[in-house]
XYZ file of N, CA, C and O in Angstrom:
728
model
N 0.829 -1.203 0.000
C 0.000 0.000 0.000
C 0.869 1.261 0.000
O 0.566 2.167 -0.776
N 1.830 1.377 0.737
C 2.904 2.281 0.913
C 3.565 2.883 -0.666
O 3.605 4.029 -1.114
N 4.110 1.372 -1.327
C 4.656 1.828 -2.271
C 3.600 2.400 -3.482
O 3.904 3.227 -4.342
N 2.311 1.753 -3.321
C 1.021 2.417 -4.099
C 1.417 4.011 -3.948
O 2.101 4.694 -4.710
N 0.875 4.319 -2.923
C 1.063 6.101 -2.853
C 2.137 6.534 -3.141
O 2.311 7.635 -3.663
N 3.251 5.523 -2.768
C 4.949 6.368 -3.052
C 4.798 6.572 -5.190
O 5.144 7.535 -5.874
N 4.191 5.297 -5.614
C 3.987 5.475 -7.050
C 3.280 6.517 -7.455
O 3.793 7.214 -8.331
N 1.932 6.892 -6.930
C 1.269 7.659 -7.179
C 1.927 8.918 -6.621
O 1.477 9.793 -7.361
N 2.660 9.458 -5.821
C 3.131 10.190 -5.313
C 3.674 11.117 -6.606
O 3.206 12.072 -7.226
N 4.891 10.338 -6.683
C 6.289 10.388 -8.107
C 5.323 10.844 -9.097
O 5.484 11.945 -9.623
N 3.751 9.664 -9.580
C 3.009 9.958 -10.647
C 3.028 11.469 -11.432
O 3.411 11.979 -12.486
N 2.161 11.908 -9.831
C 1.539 13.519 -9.380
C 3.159 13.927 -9.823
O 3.234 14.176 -11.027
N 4.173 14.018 -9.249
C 5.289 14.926 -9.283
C 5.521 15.077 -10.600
O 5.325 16.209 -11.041
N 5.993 14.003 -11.569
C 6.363 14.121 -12.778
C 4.968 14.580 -14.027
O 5.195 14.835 -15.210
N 3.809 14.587 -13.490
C 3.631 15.267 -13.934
C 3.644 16.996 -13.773
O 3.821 17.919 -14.568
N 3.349 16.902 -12.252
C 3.522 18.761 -12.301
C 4.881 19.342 -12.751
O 5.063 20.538 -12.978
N 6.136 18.045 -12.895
C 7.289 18.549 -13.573
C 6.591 19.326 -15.369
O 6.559 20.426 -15.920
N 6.072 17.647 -15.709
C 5.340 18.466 -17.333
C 5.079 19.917 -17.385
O 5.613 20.853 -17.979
N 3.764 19.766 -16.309
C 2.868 21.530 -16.295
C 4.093 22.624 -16.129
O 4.587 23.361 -16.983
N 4.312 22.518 -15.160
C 5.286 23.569 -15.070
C 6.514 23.755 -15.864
O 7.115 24.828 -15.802
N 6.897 22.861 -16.551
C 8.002 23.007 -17.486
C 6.960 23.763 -18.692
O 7.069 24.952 -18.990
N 6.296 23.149 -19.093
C 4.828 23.768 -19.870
C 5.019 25.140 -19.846
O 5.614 25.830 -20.673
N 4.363 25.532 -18.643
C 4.064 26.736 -18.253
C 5.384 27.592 -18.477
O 5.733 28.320 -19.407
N 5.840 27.321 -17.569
C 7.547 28.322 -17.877
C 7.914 28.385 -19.442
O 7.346 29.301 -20.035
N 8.604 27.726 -20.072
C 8.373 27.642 -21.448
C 7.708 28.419 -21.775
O 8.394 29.440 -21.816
N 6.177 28.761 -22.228
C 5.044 29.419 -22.481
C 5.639 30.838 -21.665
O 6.080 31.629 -22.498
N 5.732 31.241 -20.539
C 6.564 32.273 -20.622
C 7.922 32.771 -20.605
O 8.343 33.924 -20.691
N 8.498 31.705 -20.481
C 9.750 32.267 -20.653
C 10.239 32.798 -22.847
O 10.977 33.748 -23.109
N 9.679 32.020 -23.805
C 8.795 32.739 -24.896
C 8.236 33.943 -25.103
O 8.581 34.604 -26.082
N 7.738 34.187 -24.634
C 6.788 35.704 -24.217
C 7.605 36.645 -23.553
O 7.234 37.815 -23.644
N 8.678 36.398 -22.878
C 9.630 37.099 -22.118
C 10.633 37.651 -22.913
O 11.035 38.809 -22.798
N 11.043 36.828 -23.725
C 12.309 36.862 -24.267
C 11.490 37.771 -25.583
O 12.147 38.707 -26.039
N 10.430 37.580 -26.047
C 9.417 38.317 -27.517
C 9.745 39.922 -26.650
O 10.196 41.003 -27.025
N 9.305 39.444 -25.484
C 9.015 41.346 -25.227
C 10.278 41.983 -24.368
O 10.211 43.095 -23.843
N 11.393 41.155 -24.301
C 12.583 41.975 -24.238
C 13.488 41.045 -24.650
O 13.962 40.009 -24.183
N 13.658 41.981 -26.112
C 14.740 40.784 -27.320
C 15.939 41.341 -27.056
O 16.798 40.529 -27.398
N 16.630 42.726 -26.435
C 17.858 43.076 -26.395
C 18.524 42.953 -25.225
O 19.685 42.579 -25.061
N 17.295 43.468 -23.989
C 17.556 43.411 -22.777
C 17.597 42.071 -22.094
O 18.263 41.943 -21.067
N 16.775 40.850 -22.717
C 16.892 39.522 -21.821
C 17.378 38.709 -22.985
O 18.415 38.102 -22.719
N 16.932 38.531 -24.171
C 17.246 37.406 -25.117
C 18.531 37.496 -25.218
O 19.252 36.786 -24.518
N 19.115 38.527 -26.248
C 20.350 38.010 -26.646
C 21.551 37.938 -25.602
O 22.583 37.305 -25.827
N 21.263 38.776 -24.239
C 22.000 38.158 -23.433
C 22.290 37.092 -22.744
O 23.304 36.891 -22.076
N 21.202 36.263 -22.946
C 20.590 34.797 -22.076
C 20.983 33.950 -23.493
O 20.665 32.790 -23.235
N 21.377 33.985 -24.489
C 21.880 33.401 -25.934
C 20.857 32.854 -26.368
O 20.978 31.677 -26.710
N 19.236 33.649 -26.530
C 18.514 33.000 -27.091
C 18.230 34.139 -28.527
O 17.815 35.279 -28.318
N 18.526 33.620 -29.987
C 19.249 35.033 -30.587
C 17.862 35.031 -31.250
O 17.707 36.142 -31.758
N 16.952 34.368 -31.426
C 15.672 34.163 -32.462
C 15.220 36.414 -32.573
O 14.778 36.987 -33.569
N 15.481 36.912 -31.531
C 14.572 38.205 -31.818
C 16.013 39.093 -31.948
O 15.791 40.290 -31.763
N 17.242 38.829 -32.184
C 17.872 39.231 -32.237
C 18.184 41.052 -33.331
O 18.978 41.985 -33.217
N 17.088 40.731 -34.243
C 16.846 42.229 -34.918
C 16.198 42.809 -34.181
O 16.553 43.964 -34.415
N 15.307 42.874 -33.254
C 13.982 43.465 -32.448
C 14.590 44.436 -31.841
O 15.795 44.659 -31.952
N 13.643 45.216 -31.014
C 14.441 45.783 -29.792
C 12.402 46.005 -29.302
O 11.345 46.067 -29.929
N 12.918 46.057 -27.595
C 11.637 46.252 -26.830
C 10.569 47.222 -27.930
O 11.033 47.671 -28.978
N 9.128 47.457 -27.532
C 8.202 48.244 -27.744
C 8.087 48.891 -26.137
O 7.850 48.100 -25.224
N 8.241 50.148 -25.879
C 7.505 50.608 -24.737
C 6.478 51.839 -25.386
O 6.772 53.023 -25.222
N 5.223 51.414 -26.153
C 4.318 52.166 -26.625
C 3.608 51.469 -25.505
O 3.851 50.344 -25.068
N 2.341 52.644 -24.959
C 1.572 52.291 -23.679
C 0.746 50.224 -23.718
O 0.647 49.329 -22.879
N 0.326 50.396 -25.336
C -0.537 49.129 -25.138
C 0.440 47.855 -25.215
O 0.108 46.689 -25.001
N 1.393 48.206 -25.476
C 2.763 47.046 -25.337
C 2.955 47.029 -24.045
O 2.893 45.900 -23.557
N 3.199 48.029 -23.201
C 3.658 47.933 -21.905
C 2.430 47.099 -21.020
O 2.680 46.323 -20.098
N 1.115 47.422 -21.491
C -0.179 47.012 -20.988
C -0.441 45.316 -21.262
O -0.994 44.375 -20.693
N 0.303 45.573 -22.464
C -0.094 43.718 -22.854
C 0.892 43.174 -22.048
O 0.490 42.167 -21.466
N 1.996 43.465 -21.813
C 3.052 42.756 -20.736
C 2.719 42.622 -19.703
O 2.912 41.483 -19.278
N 2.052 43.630 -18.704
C 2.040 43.432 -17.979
C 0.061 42.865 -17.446
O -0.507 43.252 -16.425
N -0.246 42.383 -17.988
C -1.281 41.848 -18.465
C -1.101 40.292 -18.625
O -1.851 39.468 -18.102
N -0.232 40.053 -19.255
C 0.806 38.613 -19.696
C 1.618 38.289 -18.200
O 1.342 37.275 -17.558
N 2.469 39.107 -17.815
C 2.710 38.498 -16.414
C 1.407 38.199 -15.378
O 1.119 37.154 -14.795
N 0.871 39.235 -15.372
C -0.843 39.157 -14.091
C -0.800 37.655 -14.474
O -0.275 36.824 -13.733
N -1.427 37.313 -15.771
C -2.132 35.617 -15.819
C -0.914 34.867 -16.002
O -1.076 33.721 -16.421
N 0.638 35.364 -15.716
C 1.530 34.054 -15.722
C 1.643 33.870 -14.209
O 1.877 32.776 -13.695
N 1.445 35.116 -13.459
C 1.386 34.905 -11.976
C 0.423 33.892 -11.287
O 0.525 33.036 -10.408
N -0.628 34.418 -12.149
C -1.852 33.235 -11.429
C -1.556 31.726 -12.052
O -1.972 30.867 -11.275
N -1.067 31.284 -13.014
C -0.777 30.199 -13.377
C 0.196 29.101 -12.494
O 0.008 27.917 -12.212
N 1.522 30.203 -12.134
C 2.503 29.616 -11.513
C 1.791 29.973 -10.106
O 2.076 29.155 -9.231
N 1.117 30.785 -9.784
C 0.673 30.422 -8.165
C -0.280 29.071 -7.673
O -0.366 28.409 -6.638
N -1.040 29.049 -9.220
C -1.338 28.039 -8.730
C -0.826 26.222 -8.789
O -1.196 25.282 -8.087
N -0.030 26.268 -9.721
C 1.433 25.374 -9.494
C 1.785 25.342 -8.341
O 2.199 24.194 -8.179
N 1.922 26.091 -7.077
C 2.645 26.032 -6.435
C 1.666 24.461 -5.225
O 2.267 23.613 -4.566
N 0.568 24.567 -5.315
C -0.430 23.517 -4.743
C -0.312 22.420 -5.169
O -0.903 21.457 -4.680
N 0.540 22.346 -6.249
C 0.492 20.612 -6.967
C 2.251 20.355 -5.824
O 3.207 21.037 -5.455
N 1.865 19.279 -5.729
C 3.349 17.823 -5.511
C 4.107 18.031 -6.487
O 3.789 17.671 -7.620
N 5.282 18.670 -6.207
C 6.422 18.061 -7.169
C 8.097 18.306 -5.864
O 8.176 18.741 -4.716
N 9.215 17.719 -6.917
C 10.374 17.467 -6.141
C 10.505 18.876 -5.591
O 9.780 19.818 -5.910
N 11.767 18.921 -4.508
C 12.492 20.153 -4.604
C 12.785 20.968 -5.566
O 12.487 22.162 -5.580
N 13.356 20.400 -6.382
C 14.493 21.543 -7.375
C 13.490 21.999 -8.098
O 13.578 23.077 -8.686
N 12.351 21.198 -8.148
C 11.235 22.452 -9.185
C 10.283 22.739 -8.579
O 9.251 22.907 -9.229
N 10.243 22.916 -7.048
C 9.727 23.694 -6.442
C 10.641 25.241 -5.951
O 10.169 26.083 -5.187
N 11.801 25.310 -6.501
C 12.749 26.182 -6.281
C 12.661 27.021 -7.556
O 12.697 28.249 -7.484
N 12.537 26.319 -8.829
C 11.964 26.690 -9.976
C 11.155 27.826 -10.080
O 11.395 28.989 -10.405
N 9.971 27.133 -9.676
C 8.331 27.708 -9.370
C 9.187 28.989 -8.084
O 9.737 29.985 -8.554
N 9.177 28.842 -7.112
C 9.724 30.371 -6.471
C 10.084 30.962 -7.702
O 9.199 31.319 -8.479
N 11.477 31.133 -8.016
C 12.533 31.720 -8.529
C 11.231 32.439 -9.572
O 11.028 33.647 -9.451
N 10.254 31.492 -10.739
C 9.601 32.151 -11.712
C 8.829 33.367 -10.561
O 8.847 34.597 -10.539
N 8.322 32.550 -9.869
C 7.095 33.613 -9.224
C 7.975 35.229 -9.040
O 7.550 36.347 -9.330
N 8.920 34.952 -8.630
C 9.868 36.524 -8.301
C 9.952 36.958 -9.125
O 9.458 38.057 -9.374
N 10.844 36.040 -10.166
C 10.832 36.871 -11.294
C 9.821 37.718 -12.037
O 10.049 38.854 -12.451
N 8.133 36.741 -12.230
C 7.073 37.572 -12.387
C 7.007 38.821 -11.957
O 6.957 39.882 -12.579
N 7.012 38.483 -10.365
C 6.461 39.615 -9.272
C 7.344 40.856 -9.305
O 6.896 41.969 -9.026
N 8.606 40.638 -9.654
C 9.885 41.826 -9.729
C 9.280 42.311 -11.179
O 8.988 43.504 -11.266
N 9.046 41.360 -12.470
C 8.819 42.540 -13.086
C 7.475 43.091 -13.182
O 7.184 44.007 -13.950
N 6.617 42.487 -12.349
C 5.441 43.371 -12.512
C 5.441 45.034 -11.436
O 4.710 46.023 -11.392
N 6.852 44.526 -10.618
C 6.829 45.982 -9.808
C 7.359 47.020 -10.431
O 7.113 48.219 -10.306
N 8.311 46.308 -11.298
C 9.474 47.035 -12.271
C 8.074 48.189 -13.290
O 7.964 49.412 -13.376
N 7.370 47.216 -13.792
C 6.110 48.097 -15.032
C 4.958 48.798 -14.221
O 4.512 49.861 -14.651
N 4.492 48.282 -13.141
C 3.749 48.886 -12.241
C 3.623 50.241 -11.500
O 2.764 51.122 -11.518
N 4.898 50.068 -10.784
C 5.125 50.856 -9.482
C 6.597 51.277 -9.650
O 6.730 52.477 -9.408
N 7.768 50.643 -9.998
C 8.885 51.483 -10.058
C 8.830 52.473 -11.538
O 9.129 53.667 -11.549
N 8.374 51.671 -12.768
C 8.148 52.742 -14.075
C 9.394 53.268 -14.679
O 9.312 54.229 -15.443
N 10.826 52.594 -14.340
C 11.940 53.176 -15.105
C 11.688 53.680 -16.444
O 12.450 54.550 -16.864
N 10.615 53.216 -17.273
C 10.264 53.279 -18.711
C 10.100 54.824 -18.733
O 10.333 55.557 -19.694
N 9.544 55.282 -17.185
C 8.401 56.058 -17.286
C 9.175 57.260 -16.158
O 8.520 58.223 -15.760
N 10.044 57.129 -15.904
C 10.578 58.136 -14.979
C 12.491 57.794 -14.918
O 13.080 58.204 -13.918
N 13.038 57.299 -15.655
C 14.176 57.214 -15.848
C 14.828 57.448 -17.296
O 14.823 56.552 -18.141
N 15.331 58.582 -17.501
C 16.123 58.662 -18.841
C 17.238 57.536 -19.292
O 17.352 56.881 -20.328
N 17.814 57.573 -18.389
C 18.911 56.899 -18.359
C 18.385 54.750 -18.595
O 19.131 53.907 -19.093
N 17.384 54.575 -18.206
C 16.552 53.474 -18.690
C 16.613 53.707 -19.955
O 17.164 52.652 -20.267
N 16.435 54.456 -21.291
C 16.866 54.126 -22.449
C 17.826 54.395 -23.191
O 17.855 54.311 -24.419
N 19.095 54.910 -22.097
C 20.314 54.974 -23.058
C 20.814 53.619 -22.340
O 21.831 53.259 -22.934
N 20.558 52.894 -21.493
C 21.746 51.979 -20.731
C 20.559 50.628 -22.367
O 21.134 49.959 -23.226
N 19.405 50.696 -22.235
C 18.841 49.871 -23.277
C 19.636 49.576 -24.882
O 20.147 48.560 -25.354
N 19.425 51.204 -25.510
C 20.201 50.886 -26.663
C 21.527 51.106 -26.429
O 22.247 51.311 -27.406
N 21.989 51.104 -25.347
C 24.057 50.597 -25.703
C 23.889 48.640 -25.514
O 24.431 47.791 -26.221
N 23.143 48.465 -24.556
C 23.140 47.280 -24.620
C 22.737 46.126 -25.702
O 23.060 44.956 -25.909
N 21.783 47.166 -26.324
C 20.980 46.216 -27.454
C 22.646 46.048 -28.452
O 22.866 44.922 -28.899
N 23.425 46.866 -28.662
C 24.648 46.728 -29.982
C 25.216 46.166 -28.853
O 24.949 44.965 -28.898
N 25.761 46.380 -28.019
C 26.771 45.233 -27.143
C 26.325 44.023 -26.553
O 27.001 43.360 -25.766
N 25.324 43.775 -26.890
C 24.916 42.219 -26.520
C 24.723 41.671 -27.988
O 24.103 40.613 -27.887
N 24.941 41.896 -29.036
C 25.466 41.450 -30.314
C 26.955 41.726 -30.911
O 27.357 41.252 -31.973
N 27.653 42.514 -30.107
C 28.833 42.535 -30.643
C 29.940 42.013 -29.736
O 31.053 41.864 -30.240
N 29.728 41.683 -28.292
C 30.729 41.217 -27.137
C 31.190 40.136 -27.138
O 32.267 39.754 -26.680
N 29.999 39.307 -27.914
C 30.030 38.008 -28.019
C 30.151 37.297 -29.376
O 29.623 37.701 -30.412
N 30.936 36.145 -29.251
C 31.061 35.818 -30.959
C 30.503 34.457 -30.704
O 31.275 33.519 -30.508
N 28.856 34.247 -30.691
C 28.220 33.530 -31.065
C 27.541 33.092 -32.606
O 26.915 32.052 -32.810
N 27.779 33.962 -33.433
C 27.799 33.650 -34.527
C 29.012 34.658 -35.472
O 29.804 35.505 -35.060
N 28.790 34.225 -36.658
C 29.959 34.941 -37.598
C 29.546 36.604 -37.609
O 28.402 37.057 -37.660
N 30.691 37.291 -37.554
C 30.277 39.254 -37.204
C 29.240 39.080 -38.547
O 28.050 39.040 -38.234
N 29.438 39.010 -39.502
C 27.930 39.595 -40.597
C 27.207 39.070 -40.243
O 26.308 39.742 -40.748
N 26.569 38.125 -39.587
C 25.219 37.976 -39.138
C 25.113 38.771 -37.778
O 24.134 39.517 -37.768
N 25.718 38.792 -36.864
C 25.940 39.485 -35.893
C 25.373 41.171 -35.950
O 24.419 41.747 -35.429
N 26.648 41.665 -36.989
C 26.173 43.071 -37.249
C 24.900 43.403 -38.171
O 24.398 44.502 -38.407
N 24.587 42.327 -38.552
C 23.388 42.774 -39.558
C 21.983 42.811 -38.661
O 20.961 43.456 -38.898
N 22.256 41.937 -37.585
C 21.456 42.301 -36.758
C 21.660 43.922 -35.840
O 20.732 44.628 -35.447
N 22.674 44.108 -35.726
C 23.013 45.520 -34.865
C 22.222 46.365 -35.786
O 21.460 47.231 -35.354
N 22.422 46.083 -37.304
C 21.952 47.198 -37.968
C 20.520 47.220 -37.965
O 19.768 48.180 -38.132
N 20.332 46.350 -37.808
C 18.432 45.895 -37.988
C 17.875 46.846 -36.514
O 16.888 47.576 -36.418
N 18.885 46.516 -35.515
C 18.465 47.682 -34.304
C 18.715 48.357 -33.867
O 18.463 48.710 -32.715
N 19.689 49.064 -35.133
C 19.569 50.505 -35.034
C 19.071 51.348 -35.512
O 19.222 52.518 -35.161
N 18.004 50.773 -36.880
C 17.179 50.858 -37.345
C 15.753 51.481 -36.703
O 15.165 52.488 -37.099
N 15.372 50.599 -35.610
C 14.948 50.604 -34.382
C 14.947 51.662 -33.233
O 14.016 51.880 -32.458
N 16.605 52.500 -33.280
C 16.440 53.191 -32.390
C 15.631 54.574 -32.320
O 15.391 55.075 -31.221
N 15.187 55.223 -33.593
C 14.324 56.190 -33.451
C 12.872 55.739 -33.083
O 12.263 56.639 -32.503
N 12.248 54.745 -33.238
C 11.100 54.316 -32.241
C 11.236 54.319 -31.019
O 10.332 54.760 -30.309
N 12.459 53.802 -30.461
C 12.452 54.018 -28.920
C 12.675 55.163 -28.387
O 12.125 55.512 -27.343
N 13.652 56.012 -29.148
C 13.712 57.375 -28.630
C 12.309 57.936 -28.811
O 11.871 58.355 -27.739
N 11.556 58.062 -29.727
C 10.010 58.697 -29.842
C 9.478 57.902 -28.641
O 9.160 58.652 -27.719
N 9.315 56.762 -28.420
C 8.829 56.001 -26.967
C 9.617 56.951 -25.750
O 9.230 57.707 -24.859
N 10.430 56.648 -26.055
C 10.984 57.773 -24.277
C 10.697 58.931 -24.466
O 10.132 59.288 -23.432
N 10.741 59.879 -25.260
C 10.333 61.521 -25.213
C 8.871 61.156 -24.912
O 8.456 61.881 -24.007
N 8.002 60.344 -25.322
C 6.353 60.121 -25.074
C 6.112 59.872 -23.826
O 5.358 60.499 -23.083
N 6.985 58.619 -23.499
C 7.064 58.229 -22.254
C 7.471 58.786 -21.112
O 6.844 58.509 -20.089
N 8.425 59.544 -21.058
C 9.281 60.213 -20.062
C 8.101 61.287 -19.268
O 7.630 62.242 -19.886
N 7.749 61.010 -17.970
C 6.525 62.065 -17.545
C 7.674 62.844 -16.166
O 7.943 62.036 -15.276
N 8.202 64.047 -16.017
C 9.163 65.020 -15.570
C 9.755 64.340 -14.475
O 9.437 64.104 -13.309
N 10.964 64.036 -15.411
C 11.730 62.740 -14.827
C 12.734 63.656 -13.413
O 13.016 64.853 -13.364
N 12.932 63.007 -12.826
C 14.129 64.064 -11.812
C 15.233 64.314 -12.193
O 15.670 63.458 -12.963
N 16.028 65.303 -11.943
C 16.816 66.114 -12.705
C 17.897 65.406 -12.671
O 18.737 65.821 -13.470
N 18.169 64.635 -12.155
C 19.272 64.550 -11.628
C 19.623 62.709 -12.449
O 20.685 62.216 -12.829
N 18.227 62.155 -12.445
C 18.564 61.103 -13.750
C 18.411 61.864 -14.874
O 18.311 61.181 -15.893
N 18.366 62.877 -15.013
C 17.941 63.958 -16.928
C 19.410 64.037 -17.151
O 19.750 63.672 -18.277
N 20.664 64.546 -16.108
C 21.936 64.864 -16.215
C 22.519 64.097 -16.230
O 23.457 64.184 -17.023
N 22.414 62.851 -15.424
C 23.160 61.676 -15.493
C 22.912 60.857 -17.170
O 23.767 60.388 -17.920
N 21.273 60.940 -17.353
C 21.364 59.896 -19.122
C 22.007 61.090 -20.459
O 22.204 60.679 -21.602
N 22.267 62.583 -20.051
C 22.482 63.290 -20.602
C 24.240 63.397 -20.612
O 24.891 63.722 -21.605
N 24.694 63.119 -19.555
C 26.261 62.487 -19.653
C 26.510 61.322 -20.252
O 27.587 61.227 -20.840
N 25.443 59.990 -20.248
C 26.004 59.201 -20.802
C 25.561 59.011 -22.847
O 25.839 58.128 -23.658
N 24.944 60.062 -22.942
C 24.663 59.434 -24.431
C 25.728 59.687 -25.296
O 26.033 58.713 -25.985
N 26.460 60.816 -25.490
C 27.989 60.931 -26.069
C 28.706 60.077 -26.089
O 29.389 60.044 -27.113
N 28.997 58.842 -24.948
C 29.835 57.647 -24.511
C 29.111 56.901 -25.352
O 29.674 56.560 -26.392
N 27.961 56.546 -25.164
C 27.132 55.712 -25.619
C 26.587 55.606 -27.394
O 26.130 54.678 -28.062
N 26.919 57.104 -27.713
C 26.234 56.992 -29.220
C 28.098 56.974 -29.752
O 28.242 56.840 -30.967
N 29.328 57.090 -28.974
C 30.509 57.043 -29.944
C 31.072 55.608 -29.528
O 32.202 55.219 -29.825
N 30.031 54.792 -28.720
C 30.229 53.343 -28.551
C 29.669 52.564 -29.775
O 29.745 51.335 -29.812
């Protein structure tokens, strides 16, 4: 009888391994779509590698819209049986959710930090050029594809930017000279 439940036990576990590998997957996809410079190509997943973020309001809204129902998904994962290490998993996603829903919510770097889109596009060309994961012409043809890109985001931050404090206005205003002769 013992080993009955110990079977059924494992059953339950390997599958909530499935769901939740499922689930994560399903967003970790969606994560990497809606920050291709800032999380993908640094994490070496290069598929959005021409992209660069959207922070137009209904982009920012669909994200954080997309985390809300990845939160409730993985919270409720957290009620199923499974091992340790992917119950450490399940934390780690939930934070991660929860950090960036404070990040789009309530902290708003998009939305009150200048310097949030110059540290973006230096990173978007140096997370394709630091690394020699593929041959430089595919590499740079992507840089060019997002730099292509960068007058949408600058029109996104002048839209976005609501009277940021002065003191991040001087600081992203020191670094864009470094940054645009990088």
């Amino acid at each position: 009888e013992v080993a009955v439940e110990k079977h059924h036990h494992v059953a339950r576990a390997q599958g909530a391994d499935t769901d939740f590998d499922a689930v994560f997957d399903e967003y970790l996809s969606g994560y990497w779509k809606a920050n291709p410079s800032a999380a993908a190509t640094p994490a070496g997943v290069h598929t959005y590698d021409g992209l660069m973020e959207d922070f137009a309001p209904p982009a920012i809204q669909a994200e954080i819209q997309r985390n809300r129902a990845f939160l409730v998904r993985f919270q409720r994962l957290e009620a199923v049986a499974m091992p340790l290490g992917r119950r450490v998993d399940l934390a780690i996603a939930l934070d991660h959710v929860q950090l960036t829903l404070l990040e789009l919510e309530e902290i708003q770097s998009w939305k009150r930090n200048p310097r949030f889109y110059v540290f973006l596009l230096r990173g978007a060309v140096l997370a394709l050029v630091k690394r020699e994961f593929a041959p430089a012409e595919r590499r740079f043809r992507s840089v060019l594809l997002r730099l292509k890109l960068f007058p949408r985001v600058l029109e996104q931050a002048r839209s976005n930017l609501d009277n940021p404090p002065e003191l991040y206005t001087r600081q992203a205003l020191d670094l864009v000279p470094r940054a645009a002769e990088f």
